[in-house]
mmCIF file of C-alpha atoms in Angstrom:
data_model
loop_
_atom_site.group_PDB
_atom_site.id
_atom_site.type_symbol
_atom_site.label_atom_id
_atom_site.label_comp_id
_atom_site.label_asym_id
_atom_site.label_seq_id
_atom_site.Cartn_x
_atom_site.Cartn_y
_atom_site.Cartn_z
ATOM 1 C CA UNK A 1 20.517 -4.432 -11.492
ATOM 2 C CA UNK A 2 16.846 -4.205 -11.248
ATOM 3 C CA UNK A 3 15.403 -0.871 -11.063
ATOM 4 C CA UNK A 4 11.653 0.116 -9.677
ATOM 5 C CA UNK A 5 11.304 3.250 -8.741
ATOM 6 C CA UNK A 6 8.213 4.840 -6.653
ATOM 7 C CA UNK A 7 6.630 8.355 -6.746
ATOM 8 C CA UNK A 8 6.083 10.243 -4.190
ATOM 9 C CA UNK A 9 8.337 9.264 -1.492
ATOM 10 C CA UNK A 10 6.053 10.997 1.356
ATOM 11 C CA UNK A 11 2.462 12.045 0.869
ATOM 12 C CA UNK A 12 0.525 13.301 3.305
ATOM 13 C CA UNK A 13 -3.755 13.433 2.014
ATOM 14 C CA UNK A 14 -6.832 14.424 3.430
ATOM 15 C CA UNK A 15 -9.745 11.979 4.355
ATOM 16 C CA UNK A 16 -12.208 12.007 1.288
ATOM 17 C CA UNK A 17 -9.290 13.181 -1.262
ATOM 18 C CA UNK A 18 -8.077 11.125 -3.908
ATOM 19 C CA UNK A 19 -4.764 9.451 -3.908
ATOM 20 C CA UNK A 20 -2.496 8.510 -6.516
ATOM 21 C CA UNK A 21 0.814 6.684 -6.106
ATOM 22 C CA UNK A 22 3.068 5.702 -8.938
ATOM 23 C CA UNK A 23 5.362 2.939 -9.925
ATOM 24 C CA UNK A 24 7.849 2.106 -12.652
ATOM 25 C CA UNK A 25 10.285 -0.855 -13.716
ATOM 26 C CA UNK A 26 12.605 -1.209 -16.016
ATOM 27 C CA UNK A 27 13.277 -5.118 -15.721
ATOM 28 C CA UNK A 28 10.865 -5.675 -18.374
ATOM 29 C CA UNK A 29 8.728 -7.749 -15.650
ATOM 30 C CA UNK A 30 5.553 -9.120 -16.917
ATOM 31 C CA UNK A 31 4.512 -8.939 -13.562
ATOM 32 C CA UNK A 32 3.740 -5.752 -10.935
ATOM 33 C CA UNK A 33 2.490 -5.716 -7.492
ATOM 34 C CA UNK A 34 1.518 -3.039 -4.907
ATOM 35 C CA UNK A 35 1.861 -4.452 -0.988
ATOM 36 C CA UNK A 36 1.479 -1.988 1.796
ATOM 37 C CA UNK A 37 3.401 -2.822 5.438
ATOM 38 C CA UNK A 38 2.170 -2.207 8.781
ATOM 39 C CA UNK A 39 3.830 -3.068 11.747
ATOM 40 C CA UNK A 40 2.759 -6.293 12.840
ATOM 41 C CA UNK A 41 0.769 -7.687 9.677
ATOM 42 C CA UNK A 42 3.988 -7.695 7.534
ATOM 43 C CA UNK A 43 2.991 -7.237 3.806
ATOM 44 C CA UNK A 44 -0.149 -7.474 1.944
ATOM 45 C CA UNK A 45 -0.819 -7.875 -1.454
ATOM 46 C CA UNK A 46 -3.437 -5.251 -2.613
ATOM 47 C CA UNK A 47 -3.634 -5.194 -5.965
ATOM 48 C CA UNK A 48 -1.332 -7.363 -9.048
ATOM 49 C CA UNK A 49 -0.959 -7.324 -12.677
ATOM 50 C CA UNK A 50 0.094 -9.787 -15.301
ATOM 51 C CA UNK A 51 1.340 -7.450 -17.931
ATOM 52 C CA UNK A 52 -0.054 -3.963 -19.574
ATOM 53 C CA UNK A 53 -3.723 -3.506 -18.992
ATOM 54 C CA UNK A 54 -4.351 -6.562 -16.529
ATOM 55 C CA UNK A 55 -4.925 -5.915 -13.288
ATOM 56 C CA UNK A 56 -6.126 -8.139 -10.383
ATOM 57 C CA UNK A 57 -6.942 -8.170 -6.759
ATOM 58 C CA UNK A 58 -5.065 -9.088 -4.026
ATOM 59 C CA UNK A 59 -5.790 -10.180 -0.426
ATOM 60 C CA UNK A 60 -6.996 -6.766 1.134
ATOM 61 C CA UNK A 61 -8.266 -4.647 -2.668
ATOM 62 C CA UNK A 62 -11.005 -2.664 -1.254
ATOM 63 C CA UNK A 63 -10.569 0.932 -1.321
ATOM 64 C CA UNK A 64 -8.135 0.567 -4.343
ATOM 65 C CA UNK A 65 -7.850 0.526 -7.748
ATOM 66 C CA UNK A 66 -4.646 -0.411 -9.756
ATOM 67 C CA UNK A 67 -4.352 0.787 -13.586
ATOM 68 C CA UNK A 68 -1.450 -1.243 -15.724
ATOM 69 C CA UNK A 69 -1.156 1.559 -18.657
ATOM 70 C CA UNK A 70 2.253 0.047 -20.098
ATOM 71 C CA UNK A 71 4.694 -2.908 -19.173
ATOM 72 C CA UNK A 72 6.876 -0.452 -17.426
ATOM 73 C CA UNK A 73 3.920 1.808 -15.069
ATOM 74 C CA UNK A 74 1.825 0.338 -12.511
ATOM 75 C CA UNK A 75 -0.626 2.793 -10.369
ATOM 76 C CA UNK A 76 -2.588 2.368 -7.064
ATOM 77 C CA UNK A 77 -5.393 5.082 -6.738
ATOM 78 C CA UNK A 78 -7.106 5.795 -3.632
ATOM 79 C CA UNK A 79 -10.509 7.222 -4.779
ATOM 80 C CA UNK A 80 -11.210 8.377 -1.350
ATOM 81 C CA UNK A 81 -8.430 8.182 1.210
ATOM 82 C CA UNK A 82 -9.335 7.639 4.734
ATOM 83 C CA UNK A 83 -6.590 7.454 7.791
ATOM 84 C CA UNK A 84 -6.913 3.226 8.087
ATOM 85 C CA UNK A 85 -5.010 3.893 5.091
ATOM 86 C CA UNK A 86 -2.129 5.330 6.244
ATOM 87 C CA UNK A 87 0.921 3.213 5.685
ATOM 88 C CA UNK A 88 3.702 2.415 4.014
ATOM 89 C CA UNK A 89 3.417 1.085 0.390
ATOM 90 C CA UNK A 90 5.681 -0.942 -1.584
ATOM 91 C CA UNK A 91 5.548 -1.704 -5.565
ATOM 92 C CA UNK A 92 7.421 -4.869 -7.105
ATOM 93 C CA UNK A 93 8.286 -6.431 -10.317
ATOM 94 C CA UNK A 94 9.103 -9.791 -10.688
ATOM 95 C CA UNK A 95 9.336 -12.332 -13.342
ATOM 96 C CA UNK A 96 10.384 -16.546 -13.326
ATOM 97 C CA UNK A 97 13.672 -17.205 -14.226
ATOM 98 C CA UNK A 98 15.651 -20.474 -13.647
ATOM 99 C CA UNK A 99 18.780 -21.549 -11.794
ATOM 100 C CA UNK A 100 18.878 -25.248 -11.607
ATOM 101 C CA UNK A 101 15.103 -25.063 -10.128
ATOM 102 C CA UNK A 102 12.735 -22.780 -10.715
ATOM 103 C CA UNK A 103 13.316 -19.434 -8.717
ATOM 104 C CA UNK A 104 11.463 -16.299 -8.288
ATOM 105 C CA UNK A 105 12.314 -13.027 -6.824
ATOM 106 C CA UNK A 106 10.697 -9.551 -6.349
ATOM 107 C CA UNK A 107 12.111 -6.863 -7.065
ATOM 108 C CA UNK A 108 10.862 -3.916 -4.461
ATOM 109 C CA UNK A 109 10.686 -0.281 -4.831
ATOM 110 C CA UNK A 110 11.793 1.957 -2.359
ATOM 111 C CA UNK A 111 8.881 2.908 -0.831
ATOM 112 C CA UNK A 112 6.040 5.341 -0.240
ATOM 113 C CA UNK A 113 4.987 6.669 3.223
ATOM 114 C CA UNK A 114 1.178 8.340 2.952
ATOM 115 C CA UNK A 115 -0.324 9.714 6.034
ATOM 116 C CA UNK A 116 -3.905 10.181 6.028
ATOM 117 C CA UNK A 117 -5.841 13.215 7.806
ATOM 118 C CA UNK B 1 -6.400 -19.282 3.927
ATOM 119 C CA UNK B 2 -2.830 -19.652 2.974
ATOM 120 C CA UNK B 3 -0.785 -18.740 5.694
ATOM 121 C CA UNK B 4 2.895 -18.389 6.314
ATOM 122 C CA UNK B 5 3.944 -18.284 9.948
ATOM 123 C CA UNK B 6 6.754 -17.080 11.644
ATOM 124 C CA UNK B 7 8.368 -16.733 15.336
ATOM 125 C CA UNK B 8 9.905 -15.125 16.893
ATOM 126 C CA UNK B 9 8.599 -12.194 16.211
ATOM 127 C CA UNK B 10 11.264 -10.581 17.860
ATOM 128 C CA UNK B 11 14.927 -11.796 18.685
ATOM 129 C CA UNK B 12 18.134 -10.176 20.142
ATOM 130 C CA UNK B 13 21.534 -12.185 19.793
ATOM 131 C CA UNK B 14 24.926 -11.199 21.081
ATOM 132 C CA UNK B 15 27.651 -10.731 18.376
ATOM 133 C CA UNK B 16 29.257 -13.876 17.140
ATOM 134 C CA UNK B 17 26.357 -16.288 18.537
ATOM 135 C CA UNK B 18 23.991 -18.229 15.530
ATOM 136 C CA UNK B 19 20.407 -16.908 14.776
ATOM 137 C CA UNK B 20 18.332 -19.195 14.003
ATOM 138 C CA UNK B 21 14.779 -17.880 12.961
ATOM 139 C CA UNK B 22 11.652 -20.371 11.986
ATOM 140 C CA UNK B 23 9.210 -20.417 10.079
ATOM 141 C CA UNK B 24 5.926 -22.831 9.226
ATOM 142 C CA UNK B 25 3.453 -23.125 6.243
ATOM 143 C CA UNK B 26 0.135 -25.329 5.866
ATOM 144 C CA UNK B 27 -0.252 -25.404 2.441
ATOM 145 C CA UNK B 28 0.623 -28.497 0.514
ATOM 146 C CA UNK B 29 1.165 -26.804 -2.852
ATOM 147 C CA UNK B 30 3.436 -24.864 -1.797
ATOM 148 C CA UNK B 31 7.006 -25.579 -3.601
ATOM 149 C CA UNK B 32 9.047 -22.356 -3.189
ATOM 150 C CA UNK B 33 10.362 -20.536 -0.089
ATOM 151 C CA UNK B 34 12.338 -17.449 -0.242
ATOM 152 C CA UNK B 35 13.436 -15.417 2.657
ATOM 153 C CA UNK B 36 13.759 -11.975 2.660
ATOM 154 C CA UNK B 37 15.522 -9.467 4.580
ATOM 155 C CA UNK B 38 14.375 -5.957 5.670
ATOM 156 C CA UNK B 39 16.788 -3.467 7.068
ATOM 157 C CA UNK B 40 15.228 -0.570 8.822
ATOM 158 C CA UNK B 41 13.846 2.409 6.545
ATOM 159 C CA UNK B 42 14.950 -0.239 3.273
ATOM 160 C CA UNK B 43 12.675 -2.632 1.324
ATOM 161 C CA UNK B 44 12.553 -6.000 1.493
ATOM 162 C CA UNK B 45 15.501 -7.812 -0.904
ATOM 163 C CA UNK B 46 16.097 -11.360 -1.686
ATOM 164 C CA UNK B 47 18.730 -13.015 0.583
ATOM 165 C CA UNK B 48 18.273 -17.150 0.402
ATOM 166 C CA UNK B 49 15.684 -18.917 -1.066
ATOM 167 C CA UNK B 50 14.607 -23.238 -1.608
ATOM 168 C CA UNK B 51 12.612 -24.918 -3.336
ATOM 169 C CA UNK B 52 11.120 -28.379 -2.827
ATOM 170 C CA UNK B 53 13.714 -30.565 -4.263
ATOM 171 C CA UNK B 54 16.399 -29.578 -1.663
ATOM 172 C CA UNK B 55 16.902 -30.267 2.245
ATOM 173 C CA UNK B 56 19.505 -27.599 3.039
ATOM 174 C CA UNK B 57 20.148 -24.182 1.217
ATOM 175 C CA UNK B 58 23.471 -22.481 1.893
ATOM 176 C CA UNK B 59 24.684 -18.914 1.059
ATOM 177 C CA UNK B 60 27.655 -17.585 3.340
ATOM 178 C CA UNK B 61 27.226 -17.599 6.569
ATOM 179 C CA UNK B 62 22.838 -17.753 6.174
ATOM 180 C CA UNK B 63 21.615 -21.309 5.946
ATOM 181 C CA UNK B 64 17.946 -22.430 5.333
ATOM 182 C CA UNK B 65 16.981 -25.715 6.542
ATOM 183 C CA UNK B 66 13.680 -27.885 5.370
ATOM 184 C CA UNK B 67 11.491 -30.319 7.452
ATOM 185 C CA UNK B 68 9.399 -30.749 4.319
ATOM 186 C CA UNK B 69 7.296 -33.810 6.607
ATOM 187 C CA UNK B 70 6.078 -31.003 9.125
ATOM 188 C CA UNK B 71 6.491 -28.100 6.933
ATOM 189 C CA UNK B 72 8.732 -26.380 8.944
ATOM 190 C CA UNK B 73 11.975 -24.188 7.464
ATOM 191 C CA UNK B 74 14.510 -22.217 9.797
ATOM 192 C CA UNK B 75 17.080 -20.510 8.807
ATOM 193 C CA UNK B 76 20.596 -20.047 10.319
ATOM 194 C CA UNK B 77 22.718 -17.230 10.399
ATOM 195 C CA UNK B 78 26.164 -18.420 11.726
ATOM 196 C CA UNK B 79 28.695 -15.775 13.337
ATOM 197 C CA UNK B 80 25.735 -12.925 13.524
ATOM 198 C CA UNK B 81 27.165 -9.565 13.326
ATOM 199 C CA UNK B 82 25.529 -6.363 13.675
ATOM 200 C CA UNK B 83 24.747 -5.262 10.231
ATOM 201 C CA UNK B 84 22.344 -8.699 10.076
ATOM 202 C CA UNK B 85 20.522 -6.601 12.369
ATOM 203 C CA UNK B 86 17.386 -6.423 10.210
ATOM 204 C CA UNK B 87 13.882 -7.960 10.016
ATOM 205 C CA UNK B 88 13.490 -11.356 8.436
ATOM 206 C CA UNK B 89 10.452 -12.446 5.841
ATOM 207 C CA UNK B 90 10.142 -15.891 4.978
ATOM 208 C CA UNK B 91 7.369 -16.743 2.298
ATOM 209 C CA UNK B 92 5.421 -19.242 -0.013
ATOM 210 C CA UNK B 93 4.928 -19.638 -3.431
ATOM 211 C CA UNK B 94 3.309 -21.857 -5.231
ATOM 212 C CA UNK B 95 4.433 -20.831 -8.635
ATOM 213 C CA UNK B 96 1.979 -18.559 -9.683
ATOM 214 C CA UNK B 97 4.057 -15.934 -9.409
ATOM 215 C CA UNK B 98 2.179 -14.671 -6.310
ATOM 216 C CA UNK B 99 4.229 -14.616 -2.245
ATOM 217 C CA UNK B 100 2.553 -15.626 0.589
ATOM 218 C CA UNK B 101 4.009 -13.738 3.583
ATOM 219 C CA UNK B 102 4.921 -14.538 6.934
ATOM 220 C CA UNK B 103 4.978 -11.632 9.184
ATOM 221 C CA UNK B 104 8.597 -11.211 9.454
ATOM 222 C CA UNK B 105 11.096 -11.465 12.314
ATOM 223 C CA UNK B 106 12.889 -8.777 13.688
ATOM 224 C CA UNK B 107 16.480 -9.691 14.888
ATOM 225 C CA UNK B 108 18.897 -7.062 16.986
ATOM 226 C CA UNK B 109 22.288 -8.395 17.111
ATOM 227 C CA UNK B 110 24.135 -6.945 20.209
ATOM 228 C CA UNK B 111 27.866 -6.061 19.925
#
C-alpha cells in the first residue's frame, strides 16, 4: 500500500512568519507534488519534482518554494505567510506503471490544514 | 490554458437511483482520464480511470463513459448508496506525469 505521510496536520502561522510543511513517501516515486484545495477551485498544483534535488513550478508557485533533499522528502516553504494562504495542502507521489495501457495514479497524503493570521 | 471542466458542481440523488456526473476537456493531447473520489475530511484516491484507446471503463457498480469526438466523459454510478456520498474529481493527463483538474463534483446520496 502506498504510504505518504504529511507533517504537521494543523498549523496555525502568523502573517510575515515563515512556514514549513513536510512530506514523505515511501513508494519510491520519482515523482512529488504539493496541491493546495480550496473550496470551489478544486486542486492546484504549486510546486513538482522529478526526483531528489529537482524541483519545478506549478500553476499558482508564487509565494513558495519546494526543496527535493532525497527521493523520499519533499518540502513546501512559505518564506512569508500571509492569510490568502490559508488552506488546505495536499502532497503526492506518483510514478507510471502499466496495466494493459499506460496508467497513472497519485498517491495523496493526508493532509495539512494552515491557517494564516 | 488546459482546462478540465466539470458539472454539476453539486448533486443530491435518492438511494438506489444512478449518478451520473460529467465532465469535459479541450485539450487534444490529452490521452488519460482518471477520476477521483474525495470523501469529506479524506484525500483524494483513485477510483476509475481511461485512457484513449477505450469507449467504456467499468469497475463495480462506477462506469466511465467516453465521447472522445466532443471530448466529453461521464461517469455512472449505478445503485448509489450513501457511503458514495463524496466529491468527485475527474482529470487530464497527457502523460507527463502532471493532472489537470476539474473542480470536482460534490454528490449527497439521500437514504
Amino acid at each position: 500500500e502506498a504510504a505518504v505521510t504529511q507533517s504537521p496536520r494543523n498549523k496555525v502561522a502568523v502573517t510575515g512568519g515563515k512556514v514549513t510543511l513536510s512530506c514523505n513517501q515511501t513508494n519510491n516515486h520519482n515523482n512529488m507534488y504539493w496541491y493546495r484545495q480550496d473550496t470551489g477551485h478544486g486542486l492546484r498544483l504549486i510546486h513538482y519534482s522529478y526526483g531528489a534535488g529537482s524541483t519545478e513550478k506549478g500553476d499558482i508557485p508564487d509565494g513558495y518554494k519546494a526543496s527535493r533533499p532525497s527521493q523520499e522528502n519533499f518540502s513546501l516553504i512559505l518564506e512569508l505567510a500571509t492569510p490568502s494562504q490559508t488552506s488546505v495542502y495536499f502532497c503526492a507521489s506518483g510514478d507510471l506503471r502499466d496495466w494493459g495501457g499506460p496508467t497513472y495514479e497519485q498517491y495523496f497524503g493526508p493532509g495539512t490544514r494552515l491557517t494564516v493570521l | 490554458q488546459q482546462q478540465v471542466r466539470q458539472s454539476p458542481q453539486s448533486l443530491t440523488v435518492w438511494e438506489g437511483e444512478t449518478t451520473i456526473l460529467n465532465c469535459s476537456y479541450e485539450d487534444s493531447t490529452f490521452d488519460y482520464f482518471p477520476w477521483y473520489r474525495q470523501f469529506p475530511g479524506k484525500s483524494p484516491a483513485l477510483l476509475i480511470a481511461i485512457s484513449l484507446v477505450s469507449n467504456k471503463k467499468e469497475d463495480g457498480r462506477f462506469t466511465i463513459f467516453f465521447n472522445k469526438r466532443e471530448k466529453k466523459l461521464s461517469l455512472h454510478i449505478t445503485d448509489s448508496q450513501p457511503g458514495d456520498s463524496a466529491t468527485y474529481f475527474c482529470a487530464a493527463s497527457e502523460g507527463n506525469y502532471q493532472l489537470i483538474w476539474g473542480s470536482g463534483t460534490k454528490l449527497i446520496i439521500k437514504p
